[in-house]
Amino acid sequence: MTNEGIHRRSFVVGGVATTLTALAATPAPAQTTNADTPAPRAAVLEFRDPWTRATGLAELLRRAGFSVTTLDLTQPATAQEADLIAFGSFTNNDAPYTTYVAEHAASLGAFVKDGGVVLDLAQSDQLGANVSYLPSPLQAVRTDTDYDTVHPVATGHPLVSALPVTSGRVFTGRAAGVWVSWETLGAWQGMRVLLACTTTGSSPCLLEGAHGSGRFLVSSLSVDKCFDSAGAAIQPEAAVQDSVTFATALAGYVTQVRAGTAPAVVPTPMPSQTSVGPLVGHVDEVSARIWARPGLDPAAHPDWQCAVRSASGASVTATGRLTTANDQTLLLDVTGLTADTEYEFTITPQSDAAGFTPLTGSFTTAPKAGQPAVVTMGMGSCAPSTPNTVWTRIQDEGCDSFVLLGDTPYIDSGDLAVARTKHREFLMQPELARLVASMPVWGTWDDHDFGGNGIDGSFAGKTNTRTAFVDHRANATFGHGDDDKPLTARTAGQGLYTSFRRGPVEVFLLDPRWFSNTGASWADATKPTCLGKVQWEWLRSKLTSSTATFKAIATGMIWDDKGNSESDDWATYQHEKDAILDLIKNEGIPGCFLIGGDIHVSRALNYGQRVGYDLWQYIVSPLHERTIPSLNIPHPSLVHSAVEPHVFLKLVADTTVSPATLTATWINREGKQIFKVSRTATDLGHPA
């Protein structure tokens, strides 16, 4: 559906060139090297991006005294006959860049090791946040934060010292709308910060890394965005001159690197990162799984503990290991708990970490299965990645647990670093952070957290998005293939389906994305699959053995036709939907109902006696503000609907009364009840 997380920039640069002085014919400055030193050679790859419609890197380098050629995409870096290989801003939006750096990563490393310089300017983080060709131990990761301020950090460095400084800033006075730094560097290893977007040196925009006798320069600067397609300037004259000054400094720097006289690189340590979490994941009657990303270096603080205590004074301690393999996240499995009991917990490193604030939270274990109980569970899909009081309302309504049904968050990328960053940013939102630290939270994905709008199992980046999901959630299981392995070894798993029981409710979280359209269906070999055979066999076994009073079969996709041109809905896989419903009917499984999300509309549908009793679907969407009224289409089974933003589903299962009741209420963030459906266990197929 509509992309919540990805927003491309809008620019007003048309016409700027006609109002500024055309500088394309400006002569190059005098050579800064002596007569015996040949001009440095640069091989350049540029891309006229669709937002600024501007380039200029090759022209700037020519003015700075470089001998410039176009990068030969058929040749490795070592065969370019260049001293500098330079990638212009946003070249990763064009296939030649991504293909070249993937195929020639080793050659780029060899080129630098032998004394060459690679300059990589601003790139779209959604298309590759991690600068993948950097050799170990160098690392640079882009993040989707844009700045129009650049501050010198390494003021004595040859790339920085020549830049004019105005009120503590460099690269000032540039055209409105063409920001000077896009996709800043959010993380790095083994590299020195030369320029940054803040006065504190955070949000670097130019990093330098040494490899052999050469240098890698990774930047988020867009200082090459100077000229339109006719060669006219889109920047004021002074701004163009600043860019020429940088290019001239670069020429001298490249010459120094080749000569072995460039300053030694002393890496800038990464500051401690902000803690993320804790997140309470799967909780049953006697155990809990707790997740956190403490923000400390795993090498210095590998071992952690979680102290859990109840109001009665009973306490247990769990330990876990922090590793880089799972994005520096921590998973703690707490056992030996008591059913239906409230606990508080504290997470701390086992080694001294001065200044670290312990991570705290709370949860209540599940009531004993079969015992009378009341469970209040929230559900929702299509969530905001910015602060939002809908999360506070969920707590205020008394929910004791929550299920994230997908598009939680919006990622829209197959890049591992992007997916991990989006998950972290999502969980760091203050209201959501308080919720996930105070109750059990389970999750599955839909299309946008799987990879992009409407995509199916053919998506090439799904292993990356699954890895990021596993890194940032604490379900009891994640699909199949590696559940018997430690979390750090879960790289070959398939899908994200899981189930859990909380008192009278059992929830079956299906994965309709990973396997979809990847082969023939187990239900009809002439049609494509949605669930895949292994997931189907898992669901059949789980459903037929469940003794829960109420059974929610939940996916991010809705169980009907969306009513638009998209095919990611259960109507596309009607043959497998029918097989699931036939299983319920033929096996006499009581208490089942369907959950869906995705469409940015809330609905309740009653399909009548399809499974031998009234079968309901509850659609809840969106948690964020964007609704899609056109998807609130007529349906013969439709009972309630609302085009309502910031809405979640509150499910109350009560087996302390006879017959047991299940009440579903759609509530918005102001606390308004949109509509409600109340059913009894008898209505849902249990004996009177």
mmCIF file of C-alpha atoms in Angstrom, residues 282-428:
data_model
loop_
_atom_site.group_PDB
_atom_site.id
_atom_site.type_symbol
_atom_site.label_atom_id
_atom_site.label_comp_id
_atom_site.label_asym_id
_atom_site.label_seq_id
_atom_site.Cartn_x
_atom_site.Cartn_y
_atom_site.Cartn_z
ATOM 1 C CA HIS A 282 7.233 -14.019 23.455
ATOM 2 C CA VAL A 283 5.870 -14.623 26.947
ATOM 3 C CA ASP A 284 4.055 -17.782 27.975
ATOM 4 C CA GLU A 285 3.112 -19.231 31.368
ATOM 5 C CA VAL A 286 6.644 -19.932 32.592
ATOM 6 C CA SER A 287 9.105 -18.087 30.338
ATOM 7 C CA ALA A 288 9.804 -14.803 28.611
ATOM 8 C CA ARG A 289 12.068 -13.698 25.769
ATOM 9 C CA ILE A 290 13.481 -10.173 26.067
ATOM 10 C CA TRP A 291 15.343 -8.245 23.362
ATOM 11 C CA ALA A 292 17.552 -5.158 23.499
ATOM 12 C CA ARG A 293 20.200 -3.270 21.568
ATOM 13 C CA PRO A 294 22.225 -1.660 24.354
ATOM 14 C CA GLY A 295 24.411 0.502 22.094
ATOM 15 C CA LEU A 296 27.719 -0.676 23.580
ATOM 16 C CA ASP A 297 30.620 -2.348 21.818
ATOM 17 C CA PRO A 298 30.148 -6.148 21.877
ATOM 18 C CA ALA A 299 33.919 -6.634 22.031
ATOM 19 C CA ALA A 300 34.114 -4.670 25.292
ATOM 20 C CA HIS A 301 30.813 -5.851 26.784
ATOM 21 C CA PRO A 302 29.887 -9.249 25.339
ATOM 22 C CA ASP A 303 28.114 -10.736 28.369
ATOM 23 C CA TRP A 304 24.850 -9.425 29.785
ATOM 24 C CA GLN A 305 22.300 -10.392 32.398
ATOM 25 C CA CYS A 306 18.624 -9.823 32.991
ATOM 26 C CA ALA A 307 17.368 -9.819 36.571
ATOM 27 C CA VAL A 308 13.637 -10.571 36.790
ATOM 28 C CA ARG A 309 11.589 -10.194 39.963
ATOM 29 C CA SER A 310 7.941 -10.408 40.992
ATOM 30 C CA ALA A 311 6.097 -8.336 43.595
ATOM 31 C CA SER A 312 6.342 -11.282 45.991
ATOM 32 C CA GLY A 313 10.121 -11.095 45.826
ATOM 33 C CA ALA A 314 10.677 -14.177 43.673
ATOM 34 C CA SER A 315 13.549 -13.588 41.270
ATOM 35 C CA VAL A 316 15.416 -15.289 38.452
ATOM 36 C CA THR A 317 18.375 -14.217 36.304
ATOM 37 C CA ALA A 318 19.045 -14.917 32.649
ATOM 38 C CA THR A 319 22.256 -14.287 30.727
ATOM 39 C CA GLY A 320 22.947 -13.630 27.092
ATOM 40 C CA ARG A 321 25.691 -12.569 24.707
ATOM 41 C CA LEU A 322 25.857 -9.421 22.627
ATOM 42 C CA THR A 323 27.291 -9.998 19.154
ATOM 43 C CA THR A 324 27.833 -8.085 15.951
ATOM 44 C CA ALA A 325 26.260 -10.952 13.988
ATOM 45 C CA ASN A 326 22.769 -9.771 14.913
ATOM 46 C CA ASP A 327 23.315 -6.029 14.613
ATOM 47 C CA GLN A 328 24.697 -5.769 18.150
ATOM 48 C CA THR A 329 21.429 -6.987 19.616
ATOM 49 C CA LEU A 330 20.856 -9.094 22.681
ATOM 50 C CA LEU A 331 18.333 -11.856 23.329
ATOM 51 C CA LEU A 332 17.658 -13.087 26.866
ATOM 52 C CA ASP A 333 15.537 -16.175 27.552
ATOM 53 C CA VAL A 334 14.080 -16.105 31.051
ATOM 54 C CA THR A 335 12.701 -19.357 32.488
ATOM 55 C CA GLY A 336 11.322 -20.542 35.812
ATOM 56 C CA LEU A 337 8.481 -18.024 35.971
ATOM 57 C CA THR A 338 4.964 -18.422 37.387
ATOM 58 C CA ALA A 339 1.770 -18.153 35.337
ATOM 59 C CA ASP A 340 -0.393 -15.029 35.507
ATOM 60 C CA THR A 341 2.220 -13.073 37.449
ATOM 61 C CA GLU A 342 3.536 -9.557 36.942
ATOM 62 C CA TYR A 343 7.319 -9.154 36.712
ATOM 63 C CA GLU A 344 9.799 -6.304 36.435
ATOM 64 C CA PHE A 345 13.254 -6.708 34.926
ATOM 65 C CA THR A 346 16.603 -4.943 34.621
ATOM 66 C CA ILE A 347 19.234 -5.552 31.936
ATOM 67 C CA THR A 348 22.892 -4.730 32.674
ATOM 68 C CA PRO A 349 26.328 -5.688 31.307
ATOM 69 C CA GLN A 350 28.318 -8.159 33.385
ATOM 70 C CA SER A 351 31.439 -6.021 32.954
ATOM 71 C CA ASP A 352 31.688 -2.454 34.190
ATOM 72 C CA ALA A 353 30.307 0.125 31.736
ATOM 73 C CA ALA A 354 30.658 3.593 33.195
ATOM 74 C CA GLY A 355 27.680 5.799 32.460
ATOM 75 C CA PHE A 356 25.461 3.024 31.087
ATOM 76 C CA THR A 357 21.859 3.331 32.252
ATOM 77 C CA PRO A 358 20.289 -0.083 32.989
ATOM 78 C CA LEU A 359 17.429 -1.073 30.705
ATOM 79 C CA THR A 360 14.193 -1.761 32.555
ATOM 80 C CA GLY A 361 10.716 -3.040 31.782
ATOM 81 C CA SER A 362 7.843 -5.231 32.891
ATOM 82 C CA PHE A 363 5.448 -7.913 31.690
ATOM 83 C CA THR A 364 2.788 -10.316 32.943
ATOM 84 C CA THR A 365 3.020 -14.019 32.181
ATOM 85 C CA ALA A 366 0.151 -15.796 30.466
ATOM 86 C CA PRO A 367 -2.687 -17.300 32.481
ATOM 87 C CA LYS A 368 -2.668 -21.074 32.743
ATOM 88 C CA ALA A 369 -4.264 -22.724 29.762
ATOM 89 C CA GLY A 370 -7.761 -23.973 30.554
ATOM 90 C CA GLN A 371 -8.163 -21.810 33.664
ATOM 91 C CA PRO A 372 -10.797 -19.026 33.684
ATOM 92 C CA ALA A 373 -9.116 -15.780 32.660
ATOM 93 C CA VAL A 374 -9.509 -12.436 30.937
ATOM 94 C CA VAL A 375 -6.949 -11.475 28.280
ATOM 95 C CA THR A 376 -6.892 -8.055 26.606
ATOM 96 C CA MET A 377 -4.800 -8.131 23.450
ATOM 97 C CA GLY A 378 -4.141 -5.308 20.996
ATOM 98 C CA MET A 379 -3.486 -5.706 17.280
ATOM 99 C CA GLY A 380 -2.574 -3.301 14.523
ATOM 100 C CA SER A 381 -0.909 -2.827 11.145
ATOM 101 C CA CYS A 382 0.565 -0.037 9.017
ATOM 102 C CA ALA A 383 2.399 1.810 11.760
ATOM 103 C CA PRO A 384 4.024 5.237 11.934
ATOM 104 C CA SER A 385 7.790 5.524 12.321
ATOM 105 C CA THR A 386 7.481 8.893 14.058
ATOM 106 C CA PRO A 387 6.289 9.655 17.587
ATOM 107 C CA ASN A 388 2.577 8.969 17.899
ATOM 108 C CA THR A 389 0.170 8.742 20.817
ATOM 109 C CA VAL A 390 -1.675 5.777 19.301
ATOM 110 C CA TRP A 391 0.818 3.591 21.228
ATOM 111 C CA THR A 392 -0.012 5.374 24.479
ATOM 112 C CA ARG A 393 -3.732 4.841 23.855
ATOM 113 C CA ILE A 394 -3.153 1.089 23.478
ATOM 114 C CA GLN A 395 -1.676 1.037 26.969
ATOM 115 C CA ASP A 396 -4.392 3.307 28.340
ATOM 116 C CA GLU A 397 -7.041 0.887 27.049
ATOM 117 C CA GLY A 398 -5.598 -1.837 29.271
ATOM 118 C CA CYS A 399 -4.012 -4.083 26.656
ATOM 119 C CA ASP A 400 -1.732 -6.667 28.272
ATOM 120 C CA SER A 401 -0.127 -7.769 24.980
ATOM 121 C CA PHE A 402 0.169 -6.599 21.390
ATOM 122 C CA VAL A 403 0.545 -8.070 17.891
ATOM 123 C CA LEU A 404 2.247 -6.169 15.062
ATOM 124 C CA LEU A 405 0.494 -7.380 11.914
ATOM 125 C CA GLY A 406 2.866 -6.022 9.274
ATOM 126 C CA ASP A 407 4.070 -2.814 7.646
ATOM 127 C CA THR A 408 5.493 -2.327 11.116
ATOM 128 C CA PRO A 409 7.671 -0.581 10.102
ATOM 129 C CA TYR A 410 7.864 0.491 6.473
ATOM 130 C CA ILE A 411 11.259 -0.508 5.066
ATOM 131 C CA ASP A 412 10.825 -0.727 1.276
ATOM 132 C CA SER A 413 14.335 -1.940 0.594
ATOM 133 C CA GLY A 414 16.184 -5.208 0.289
ATOM 134 C CA ASP A 415 19.371 -3.752 1.731
ATOM 135 C CA LEU A 416 20.321 -5.272 5.085
ATOM 136 C CA ALA A 417 21.717 -2.068 6.587
ATOM 137 C CA VAL A 418 18.629 -0.107 5.533
ATOM 138 C CA ALA A 419 16.286 -2.716 7.001
ATOM 139 C CA ARG A 420 18.176 -2.835 10.289
ATOM 140 C CA THR A 421 18.232 0.950 10.534
ATOM 141 C CA LYS A 422 14.494 1.228 9.857
ATOM 142 C CA HIS A 423 13.726 -1.360 12.536
ATOM 143 C CA ARG A 424 15.894 0.483 15.060
ATOM 144 C CA GLU A 425 14.363 3.868 14.275
ATOM 145 C CA PHE A 426 10.893 2.374 14.591
ATOM 146 C CA LEU A 427 11.540 0.856 18.012
ATOM 147 C CA MET A 428 13.170 4.070 19.258
#
